[in-house]
Coordinates of C-alpha atoms and ligand atoms in Angstrom, one line a residue:
M1 CA 71.2 11.1 -8.1
T2 CA 70.2 7.4 -8.5
T3 CA 73.7 5.3 -9.8
D4 CA 71.2 1.6 -9.8
D5 CA 71.7 1.5 -13.7
A6 CA 76.3 2.5 -13.9
T7 CA 78.3 0.1 -15.0
E8 CA 81.9 -1.5 -13.3
P9 CA 81.2 -3.7 -10.5
G10 CA 83.5 -4.2 -8.4
P11 CA 85.8 -7.6 -7.7
A12 CA 85.0 -7.2 -3.8
A13 CA 81.1 -7.0 -4.9
A14 CA 80.8 -9.3 -7.7
A15 CA 82.2 -11.5 -4.9
V16 CA 78.5 -10.9 -2.1
P17 CA 76.4 -12.7 -3.4
T18 CA 72.9 -11.0 -2.0
A19 CA 71.4 -14.6 -1.3
A20 CA 74.3 -14.7 1.2
L21 CA 72.9 -11.8 2.7
S22 CA 69.8 -13.8 5.5
G23 CA 71.6 -16.9 4.9
F24 CA 73.5 -15.3 7.9
Q25 CA 70.0 -15.7 9.5
D26 CA 70.1 -19.2 8.8
E27 CA 73.1 -20.3 9.5
I28 CA 73.0 -19.2 12.6
Y29 CA 70.1 -21.6 13.7
L30 CA 72.3 -24.6 11.8
H31 CA 75.0 -23.4 14.7
G32 CA 72.4 -23.2 17.4
L33 CA 71.0 -27.0 15.9
L34 CA 75.0 -29.1 15.3
E35 CA 77.0 -27.6 17.5
E36 CA 74.8 -25.8 20.1
R37 CA 76.8 -23.1 19.3
V38 CA 74.7 -19.4 20.1
P39 CA 76.7 -16.5 18.4
G40 CA 78.8 -14.7 21.3
Y41 CA 77.4 -11.6 19.6
P42 CA 74.1 -9.6 19.8
T43 CA 72.1 -9.5 17.7
D44 CA 69.8 -7.0 17.7
L45 CA 71.8 -4.2 16.7
S46 CA 70.2 -1.9 19.7
A47 CA 72.1 -4.1 22.9
L48 CA 75.2 -3.8 21.1
E49 CA 76.4 0.1 23.2
D50 CA 75.0 -2.0 26.2
A51 CA 77.2 -4.7 25.3
A52 CA 80.6 -2.4 25.0
R53 CA 80.2 -0.9 28.1
E54 CA 80.5 -4.3 29.0
V55 CA 84.4 -4.8 28.0
L56 CA 85.6 -0.9 27.6
A57 CA 86.7 1.4 29.6
P58 CA 84.9 4.4 31.5
G59 CA 87.0 6.8 28.8
P60 CA 87.4 5.1 25.4
F61 CA 83.9 4.3 25.7
G62 CA 82.1 7.5 26.5
Y63 CA 84.5 8.8 24.3
V64 CA 82.4 6.7 21.7
A65 CA 79.2 6.3 23.7
G66 CA 78.5 10.5 24.6
A67 CA 77.1 13.7 22.5
A68 CA 77.5 16.9 22.7
G69 CA 75.9 18.3 26.2
T70 CA 72.4 17.2 26.9
G71 CA 71.8 14.2 24.3
A72 CA 69.1 15.9 22.3
T73 CA 70.1 15.3 19.2
L74 CA 71.5 12.1 19.5
R75 CA 68.1 11.5 21.7
A76 CA 67.0 13.1 18.1
N77 CA 68.2 10.9 15.9
R78 CA 66.4 8.3 17.2
A79 CA 63.7 9.8 17.9
A80 CA 63.5 10.8 13.4
F81 CA 62.9 7.2 12.6
D82 CA 60.8 6.6 14.9
R83 CA 58.7 8.7 13.4
W84 CA 58.4 6.8 10.2
A85 CA 56.5 3.3 9.5
I86 CA 57.9 0.9 7.3
V87 CA 53.9 -0.5 5.1
P88 CA 54.9 -4.1 3.9
R89 CA 52.7 -4.7 0.6
M90 CA 52.5 -8.2 -0.1
L91 CA 51.8 -11.2 -3.2
R92 CA 55.4 -8.7 -4.6
D93 CA 57.5 -11.4 -6.2
V94 CA 59.9 -10.9 -3.8
S95 CA 62.3 -14.2 -3.8
V96 CA 64.9 -12.9 -5.6
R97 CA 66.0 -9.6 -4.2
D98 CA 68.7 -7.2 -5.1
L99 CA 70.6 -4.9 -2.3
S100 CA 73.2 -3.7 -4.5
R101 CA 74.1 0.1 -5.8
T102 CA 77.4 2.0 -7.4
V103 CA 77.3 5.4 -5.3
L104 CA 79.5 7.9 -7.4
G105 CA 80.6 5.0 -9.7
T106 CA 81.8 3.1 -6.6
R107 CA 79.7 -0.8 -7.2
L108 CA 78.7 -1.9 -3.6
A109 CA 77.0 -5.4 -2.5
A110 CA 74.3 -3.2 -0.8
P111 CA 74.8 0.6 0.3
V112 CA 75.9 0.9 3.6
L113 CA 79.3 2.0 4.0
T114 CA 80.8 1.9 7.8
A115 CA 81.7 6.1 9.0
P116 CA 84.5 7.5 9.5
V117 CA 85.8 7.4 13.2
G118 CA 89.3 8.8 14.9
V119 CA 91.2 6.9 16.8
L120 CA 90.4 3.6 16.7
S121 CA 93.1 2.2 18.4
I122 CA 91.1 3.3 22.1
V123 CA 88.5 -0.1 21.6
H124 CA 90.6 -2.6 20.0
E125 CA 94.3 -3.2 18.8
E126 CA 92.8 -4.6 15.7
A127 CA 92.0 -0.4 15.0
E128 CA 91.2 0.8 11.5
P129 CA 92.3 -2.0 9.4
A130 CA 90.3 -4.6 10.7
V131 CA 87.0 -2.3 10.1
A132 CA 88.5 -1.7 6.2
R133 CA 89.1 -5.2 5.7
A134 CA 86.1 -5.9 7.4
A135 CA 83.5 -3.8 4.7
A136 CA 85.2 -4.7 2.2
A137 CA 84.6 -8.6 2.3
L138 CA 81.7 -7.8 2.6
G139 CA 81.5 -6.0 -0.8
L140 CA 80.6 -2.5 1.7
G141 CA 82.8 1.1 1.8
S142 CA 85.0 2.2 3.8
V143 CA 85.7 6.0 4.3
L144 CA 88.8 6.4 6.3
S145 CA 89.1 8.6 8.8
T146 CA 92.0 11.8 9.1
A147 CA 91.6 11.4 12.7
S148 CA 93.2 7.9 12.1
S149 CA 95.3 5.7 15.2
T150 CA 97.1 4.1 12.0
P151 CA 99.1 5.8 8.7
M152 CA 96.6 6.0 6.1
E153 CA 98.5 3.5 4.3
E154 CA 99.1 0.9 5.6
V155 CA 94.6 0.7 6.5
A156 CA 95.0 1.1 1.9
A157 CA 96.2 -2.1 2.2
A158 CA 94.1 -3.6 4.2
A159 CA 91.5 -2.6 2.1
G160 CA 92.8 -4.8 -0.6
D161 CA 91.1 -4.5 -3.7
G162 CA 87.8 -3.0 -2.1
P163 CA 86.7 0.7 -2.1
R164 CA 88.8 3.4 -0.5
W165 CA 87.2 6.4 0.7
Y166 CA 89.1 8.9 2.7
Q167 CA 87.4 11.3 4.3
L168 CA 89.6 14.8 5.6
Y169 CA 89.8 17.0 8.2
W170 CA 90.4 20.7 6.8
A171 CA 93.3 21.7 8.5
R172 CA 94.5 24.9 9.8
D173 CA 98.0 24.8 7.4
P174 CA 97.6 23.9 3.8
E175 CA 100.5 22.1 3.9
V176 CA 99.2 19.0 6.1
T177 CA 95.7 19.7 4.1
A178 CA 98.1 19.2 0.3
S179 CA 100.1 16.4 2.5
L180 CA 96.3 14.6 3.3
L181 CA 95.5 14.5 0.4
A182 CA 98.3 13.7 -1.6
R183 CA 99.1 10.8 0.2
A184 CA 96.2 9.4 0.2
R185 CA 95.5 9.9 -3.2
A186 CA 99.1 8.0 -3.6
A187 CA 97.3 5.6 -1.2
G188 CA 94.7 4.7 -3.7
F189 CA 91.2 6.4 -1.7
T190 CA 88.9 7.2 -4.6
H191 CA 86.6 9.8 -3.7
L192 CA 86.6 13.0 -0.6
V193 CA 84.4 12.9 2.0
V194 CA 84.9 15.8 3.7
T195 CA 83.9 17.3 7.2
L196 CA 81.9 20.5 7.9
D197 CA 80.9 19.8 10.8
T198 CA 83.8 19.9 12.9
G199 CA 85.1 23.5 13.1
M200 CA 86.1 22.7 16.4
L201 CA 85.1 19.6 19.2
G202 CA 81.5 19.7 20.3
W203 CA 80.6 20.5 23.3
R204 CA 81.2 17.0 25.9
P205 CA 80.2 16.4 28.7
R206 CA 81.3 12.5 29.2
D207 CA 84.7 13.7 27.4
L208 CA 84.7 16.7 29.8
D209 CA 84.1 15.5 33.2
Q210 CA 86.7 13.1 32.9
A211 CA 89.4 14.5 31.6
Y212 CA 89.1 12.8 28.6
L213 CA 90.7 13.0 25.2
P214 CA 91.8 10.3 23.7
F215 CA 95.1 11.7 21.3
L216 CA 96.2 12.2 24.5
R217 CA 96.5 8.2 26.0
S218 CA 97.4 6.7 22.6
T219 CA 98.8 6.2 18.6
G220 CA 95.3 8.4 18.2
I221 CA 96.8 10.8 15.5
A222 CA 99.2 8.2 13.8
N223 CA 98.5 9.2 10.6
Y224 CA 99.3 13.1 11.4
L225 CA 101.9 11.9 13.1
T226 CA 103.4 10.4 10.1
D227 CA 102.9 13.7 7.6
P228 CA 106.2 15.4 6.5
A229 CA 104.0 18.5 5.8
F230 CA 102.7 17.4 9.7
R231 CA 105.8 17.5 11.3
A232 CA 107.7 20.8 9.9
G233 CA 105.4 22.2 11.7
L234 CA 106.5 20.8 15.2
A235 CA 109.5 22.4 17.3
K236 CA 110.9 19.1 18.6
P237 CA 110.7 15.4 16.7
P238 CA 107.1 13.7 18.1
E239 CA 109.3 11.6 19.7
E240 CA 111.0 13.2 21.9
D241 CA 108.1 16.7 22.9
P242 CA 105.0 12.9 22.2
F243 CA 102.4 16.0 24.3
G244 CA 104.1 18.9 22.0
A245 CA 102.9 17.6 19.0
V246 CA 99.2 17.0 20.0
A247 CA 98.7 20.3 21.2
H248 CA 100.0 20.9 17.6
W249 CA 97.9 19.1 16.2
A250 CA 94.7 20.1 18.7
G251 CA 95.2 23.0 17.3
M252 CA 95.3 22.9 13.0
F253 CA 93.8 19.5 12.9
S254 CA 90.2 22.0 11.8
N255 CA 89.8 25.4 10.7
P256 CA 86.5 26.5 11.6
A257 CA 87.6 29.8 9.0
L258 CA 86.3 28.6 5.8
T259 CA 83.5 29.2 3.8
W260 CA 82.5 27.9 0.5
A261 CA 84.7 29.6 -1.9
D262 CA 87.7 27.3 0.0
L263 CA 86.1 24.7 -2.2
A264 CA 87.5 26.1 -5.0
W265 CA 90.6 24.9 -3.4
L266 CA 90.3 21.0 -2.9
R267 CA 89.0 21.1 -6.5
E268 CA 92.6 21.6 -7.5
H269 CA 93.9 19.2 -5.2
W270 CA 91.4 16.6 -5.8
D271 CA 90.2 15.4 -9.0
G272 CA 88.5 12.2 -8.2
P273 CA 84.7 12.8 -6.9
V274 CA 84.3 14.7 -3.5
V275 CA 81.1 14.3 -0.8
L276 CA 80.5 17.2 1.5
K277 CA 80.0 15.6 5.2
G278 CA 78.0 17.1 7.3
I279 CA 74.8 18.9 5.0
V280 CA 71.0 18.9 6.7
H281 CA 70.0 22.5 4.9
A282 CA 68.4 22.4 1.9
D283 CA 70.3 25.9 0.6
D284 CA 73.0 24.3 1.8
A285 CA 73.1 21.4 -0.4
R286 CA 72.8 23.4 -2.8
R287 CA 75.1 24.8 -2.6
A288 CA 77.4 21.7 -2.9
R289 CA 75.7 21.0 -5.6
D290 CA 76.4 24.9 -7.5
A291 CA 80.1 24.3 -5.9
G292 CA 80.3 21.1 -8.1
M293 CA 80.3 19.5 -5.3
D294 CA 79.8 15.3 -6.6
G295 CA 77.7 14.4 -3.2
I296 CA 76.2 15.3 -0.1
V297 CA 76.4 13.2 3.1
V298 CA 73.3 13.8 5.3
S299 CA 74.6 14.3 8.9
N300 CA 74.5 16.4 12.2
H301 CA 78.0 14.4 12.7
G302 CA 76.2 11.8 15.5
G303 CA 74.8 13.7 18.1
R304 CA 78.3 14.9 19.4
Q305 CA 78.5 18.7 17.4
V306 CA 75.6 20.6 17.7
D307 CA 73.3 20.1 21.2
G308 CA 69.7 20.9 20.1
A309 CA 70.2 20.8 16.2
L310 CA 68.1 18.9 14.4
G311 CA 67.5 14.7 14.0
A312 CA 69.1 14.3 10.9
L313 CA 66.9 12.0 9.4
A314 CA 64.6 14.9 9.6
A315 CA 66.7 17.0 6.8
L316 CA 66.8 14.0 5.0
P317 CA 63.5 14.7 2.7
G318 CA 63.6 17.8 2.4
V319 CA 67.1 18.2 1.4
A320 CA 66.8 15.0 -1.2
D321 CA 63.3 17.2 -2.6
A322 CA 66.2 19.8 -3.7
V323 CA 69.4 17.9 -5.2
G324 CA 68.8 14.4 -4.9
A325 CA 68.2 14.3 -8.9
D326 CA 71.5 16.7 -9.0
L327 CA 74.3 14.9 -6.3
A328 CA 74.8 12.0 -4.8
V329 CA 73.1 12.0 -1.6
L330 CA 73.7 9.7 1.9
F331 CA 73.5 9.5 5.0
D332 CA 73.9 9.1 8.1
S333 CA 73.5 10.0 12.6
G334 CA 71.3 6.8 14.4
V335 CA 71.4 4.2 11.5
R336 CA 70.8 2.1 14.1
T337 CA 69.3 -1.1 11.8
G338 CA 68.0 -2.2 8.7
A339 CA 64.8 -1.3 8.6
D340 CA 66.4 2.5 9.8
I341 CA 68.5 1.5 6.6
V342 CA 65.4 0.8 4.6
K343 CA 63.8 4.6 6.0
A344 CA 66.9 6.0 5.0
L345 CA 66.7 5.2 1.7
A346 CA 62.8 5.3 1.6
L347 CA 63.3 9.6 2.7
G348 CA 65.9 10.0 -0.5
A349 CA 69.4 9.0 0.7
E350 CA 71.5 6.9 -1.9
A351 CA 73.4 5.2 0.3
V352 CA 73.8 4.9 4.6
L353 CA 77.0 5.5 6.9
V354 CA 77.0 4.0 9.6
G355 CA 78.9 5.4 13.0
R356 CA 78.9 4.6 16.9
P357 CA 77.1 0.1 16.2
Y358 CA 79.9 -1.3 14.3
V359 CA 82.4 0.4 16.3
Y360 CA 80.7 -1.1 18.8
G361 CA 81.4 -4.6 17.0
L362 CA 84.9 -3.7 16.7
A363 CA 85.7 -2.7 21.0
L364 CA 83.8 -6.5 21.2
G365 CA 85.8 -8.9 18.9
G366 CA 88.1 -6.9 16.4
E367 CA 87.7 -7.8 12.7
D368 CA 85.6 -10.4 14.0
G369 CA 83.3 -8.4 15.7
V370 CA 83.0 -5.9 13.0
R371 CA 82.3 -8.6 10.5
H372 CA 79.3 -9.5 12.6
V373 CA 78.0 -6.2 13.7
L374 CA 77.6 -6.2 9.5
R375 CA 77.1 -9.1 8.1
C376 CA 73.7 -8.8 10.6
L377 CA 72.1 -6.0 8.9
L378 CA 72.7 -6.3 6.2
A379 CA 70.3 -9.9 6.8
E380 CA 67.9 -7.4 8.2
L381 CA 68.0 -5.5 5.2
D382 CA 67.1 -7.7 3.1
L383 CA 64.4 -9.4 4.8
T384 CA 62.9 -6.0 6.0
L385 CA 63.1 -4.9 2.0
A386 CA 61.7 -8.7 1.2
L387 CA 58.9 -8.9 3.7
S388 CA 58.2 -5.3 3.3
G389 CA 57.4 -6.9 -0.6
H390 CA 60.8 -4.7 -1.9
A391 CA 62.8 -6.7 -3.8
S392 CA 65.2 -4.5 -4.6
V393 CA 66.4 -0.7 -2.8
G394 CA 65.6 1.0 -6.5
E395 CA 62.3 -0.3 -5.6
L396 CA 62.2 2.4 -1.9
G397 CA 60.6 5.3 -2.0
R398 CA 58.2 7.5 0.1
D399 CA 55.6 6.0 -1.2
S400 CA 57.0 2.9 1.2
L401 CA 56.7 4.8 4.4
V402 CA 53.7 6.3 6.7
Q403 CA 54.5 8.7 9.2
Q404 CA 53.5 8.1 12.7
G405 CA 50.7 9.7 13.8
V406 CA 50.0 11.7 11.4
Ligands
FMN501 C1 84.3 7.5 18.7 C2 83.3 8.8 17.1 C3 84.6 9.4 15.9 C4 84.7 9.9 15.5 N1 85.2 10.9 14.3 C5 85.5 10.7 12.6 C6 86.1 11.0 12.6 O1 87.6 11.0 12.7 N2 85.7 12.2 11.4 C7 84.1 12.7 11.1 O2 83.9 12.1 9.7 N3 83.5 12.1 11.2 C8 83.4 11.0 12.9 N4 82.2 10.8 13.5 C9 81.5 10.7 13.6 C10 80.8 9.6 12.2 O3 81.8 10.1 10.9 C11 79.3 10.4 12.0 O4 78.7 10.7 11.6 C12 77.9 9.1 13.3 O5 78.6 8.3 13.8 C13 76.9 8.9 12.9 O6 76.1 8.7 14.0 P1 76.0 7.4 14.5 O7 77.3 6.6 15.5 O8 74.5 7.3 15.2 O9 75.8 6.2 13.4 C14 82.6 9.9 14.6 C15 81.3 8.8 15.3 C16 82.3 8.7 16.5 C17 81.0 8.1 17.6
173_502 O1 85.1 13.0 17.8 C1 84.9 12.7 17.0 O2 83.2 13.6 16.6 C2 85.6 13.6 15.7 O3 85.1 13.7 14.7 C3 87.2 13.7 16.6 C4 87.6 14.8 15.4 C5 89.3 15.0 15.8 C6 89.8 13.7 15.6 C7 89.0 12.3 16.0 C8 87.5 12.9 15.6

């Protein structure tokens, strides 16, 4: 469902002129010329992981960078991008460009949102509010994780006028789920992203080898600890028995018994748009549509759940063909550069979510680091679009790409 012509530009989007995006490049060169200053963060976004390794302790680094099993799916995510190549076209007047897009009624300066990532306090004390502020400042979307280390009301306030999307881990206890949804609504979140691929945590050797569970060592699950329905299920308050609270959380944060029939319950408890995250099969995408959902995120959770699963981008064209006309098809898993965003949009994604790159930015420099990463991504997206002969994201299509080695 392409909604470029939808109305109601949001205030944050309007504040960011497209010209400012590739202007970031000029700004960097200018600082170099006038102040002999270099950016201080990598501008090769594929180098962020190495930079973050230097500043993070092994536990948090392994948790963020790590994947399920042998890492086959993590690698497949990148390999799937490498199989497609952009074919630049010339003499098409790309002097004025439009990166903006409206996704399910949310106006974005570019079709980019920060993916929901839990327990961000393990990488930087500024955590989730810093991400919400950085995304909003650039006119981008931000999806807050249920496993946020900051209570959702505080993150909502940090997002200001920016879009507020909330990611749900559908708890086993319906009262907890209903309570989380009611709080999210009251805090001004408008869109719900329901993650379906994490009925339990995947097999993650880096965390297992270090016996590292982020929730045990920080205020990781603050969002739950502040929830009245969650607290009601505890034998003792978390202040008296923190370990008991974490154990209770681990047993109920997600529900592997869910089926498609349960989506009706969700509709009764959320009156805004609902997006299902973790879809990689065209039949599941059709079921989402038939169940009245508004969108899906084609995603394999950044390779953290099923080792051996297909690269997410390999699933995108088939899913987009099946439901792209009926549903908002979003994409994540493996997006690292502006060129990657161009490829995902050309293959039918309406917008992309970016995960680890911004988490590395947060680790390196708090809000400033997140902003750096997002600005680099947008500048590179803008330049790649222009230099390949496209004046807007809406001009991207399958004919913008060719399959390598085919
Ligand atoms: C450290 C970490 C924590 C995550 N936590 C969540 C979460 O709480 N909820 C969720 O839906 N997805 C979570 N994800 C998955 C991301 O939303 C996203 O699908 C994934 O990171 C995209 O892949 P990428 O990192 O290659 O961009 C997490 C990912 C990472 C790396
Ligand atoms: O680590 C993850 O990938 C994830 O999705 C998660 C699950 C529970 C709590 C925090 C993050």
